[in-house]
C-alpha cells in the first residue's frame, strides 16, 4: 500500500507502468518525460515512484524517460535487486549498477514489485 507517483512538473506522458500486485484490476503509474526516482520514501524535491514495500530500497533505481519514449534504467544500490524480463523472452536479467533500457511489453521488478511497461509511441511531427 501507499504506492503513488509524484511529478513535480507536468511533462508530456510517454508511457505507463501497470502493477497488479495490490489490485487485481491493475494500478497505473504515469511515466512522463524526465527523470523518475523509484524509492520507498519520498524526498523534498524531484519526481518519484514511491512503492510502499520493504523489498524496495530508498534509492532503488532511476528511470530516465526521453521525449521519444526511450526508458533507461539506472539501478542504484537496492538490497533486493531489479530484474527485467524482455517481451517474448523466457529468461529474466538481473541488472545492477550498469545502465539498461526497458521497452514496451517488458516486465520490470523492483524488489518484489512487478510492473508491465507500456510506452506511448511518439512520431516526429514535421
XYZ file of C-alpha atoms in Angstrom:
126
model
C 0.000 0.000 0.000
C 0.935 3.643 -0.233
C 2.067 3.378 -3.857
C 1.983 6.609 -5.801
C 3.811 8.550 -8.470
C 4.727 12.200 -7.858
C 5.700 14.517 -10.730
C 6.757 17.997 -9.618
C 6.141 19.409 -13.078
C 3.801 18.380 -15.844
C 5.786 16.954 -18.755
C 4.448 15.007 -21.734
C 3.230 11.489 -20.929
C 5.486 8.903 -22.553
C 4.113 5.720 -21.025
C 2.826 3.869 -18.005
C 3.845 1.234 -15.517
C 0.993 -1.108 -14.631
C 1.045 -3.219 -11.471
C -1.333 -5.995 -10.442
C 0.458 -6.637 -7.108
C -2.091 -4.908 -4.870
C -5.076 -4.601 -7.179
C -6.344 -7.454 -9.398
C -7.707 -4.834 -11.805
C -4.346 -3.052 -12.031
C -2.827 0.179 -10.770
C -1.423 2.621 -13.331
C 1.595 4.860 -12.757
C 2.226 7.584 -15.340
C 5.656 7.917 -16.944
C 6.416 11.436 -18.109
C 9.417 12.784 -19.980
C 12.171 13.326 -17.411
C 13.831 11.580 -14.509
C 11.843 9.416 -12.099
C 13.310 8.028 -8.891
C 11.992 4.625 -7.777
C 12.036 4.709 -3.990
C 10.401 3.556 -0.799
C 10.346 7.094 0.620
C 9.848 10.484 -0.986
C 12.313 13.309 -0.536
C 11.575 17.030 -0.778
C 12.107 17.589 -4.477
C 12.112 15.614 -7.671
C 9.892 13.077 -9.374
C 9.195 9.863 -7.518
C 7.580 6.488 -7.914
C 7.008 5.670 -4.249
C 6.441 1.993 -3.514
C 5.313 1.022 -0.026
C 7.162 -2.279 0.030
C 10.011 -3.465 2.224
C 11.778 -5.041 -0.774
C 12.069 -1.587 -2.391
C 15.068 0.476 -1.261
C 15.090 4.251 -0.556
C 17.282 4.788 -3.666
C 16.258 1.760 -5.698
C 16.540 2.931 -9.303
C 16.251 5.926 -11.582
C 14.211 5.892 -14.776
C 15.193 8.352 -17.491
C 12.386 8.824 -19.967
C 13.239 10.557 -23.235
C 10.945 12.586 -25.436
C 10.832 9.640 -27.859
C 9.728 7.288 -25.099
C 13.079 5.549 -24.610
C 13.332 4.459 -20.979
C 16.739 3.997 -19.367
C 17.017 2.226 -16.031
C 19.878 3.137 -13.730
C 19.977 0.868 -10.734
C 21.293 2.464 -7.567
C 22.026 0.213 -4.587
C 18.900 -1.823 -3.921
C 19.047 -4.612 -1.367
C 16.553 -6.729 -3.285
C 17.592 -6.109 -6.859
C 15.968 -5.099 -10.119
C 15.032 -7.664 -12.756
C 13.890 -7.190 -16.365
C 12.020 -9.810 -18.374
C 12.082 -8.855 -22.058
C 8.872 -9.190 -24.022
C 8.710 -12.618 -25.685
C 11.739 -13.985 -23.816
C 11.651 -16.584 -21.065
C 14.764 -15.559 -19.154
C 14.992 -12.720 -16.682
C 18.023 -10.479 -16.403
C 19.156 -9.009 -13.106
C 20.556 -5.521 -13.551
C 22.953 -3.877 -11.158
C 24.933 -0.669 -11.460
C 25.003 -0.573 -15.242
C 22.530 1.201 -17.435
C 19.794 -0.808 -19.055
C 16.712 0.016 -21.090
C 13.137 -1.170 -20.959
C 10.735 -1.316 -23.865
C 7.039 -1.680 -24.489
C 5.831 -5.098 -23.327
C 8.735 -5.744 -20.951
C 8.262 -6.602 -17.291
C 10.386 -4.930 -14.624
C 10.646 -5.910 -10.987
C 11.851 -3.533 -8.295
C 12.415 -5.865 -5.355
C 9.251 -8.000 -5.248
C 7.125 -5.408 -7.098
C 6.286 -6.295 -10.692
C 5.355 -3.768 -13.384
C 4.258 -4.078 -17.001
C 5.907 -1.456 -19.219
C 3.653 0.431 -21.647
C 5.244 3.007 -23.936
C 3.269 5.634 -25.848
C 4.978 5.790 -29.245
C 5.634 9.316 -30.424
C 6.161 10.143 -34.075
C 8.183 13.177 -35.003
C 5.776 15.878 -36.064
C 7.147 17.534 -39.199
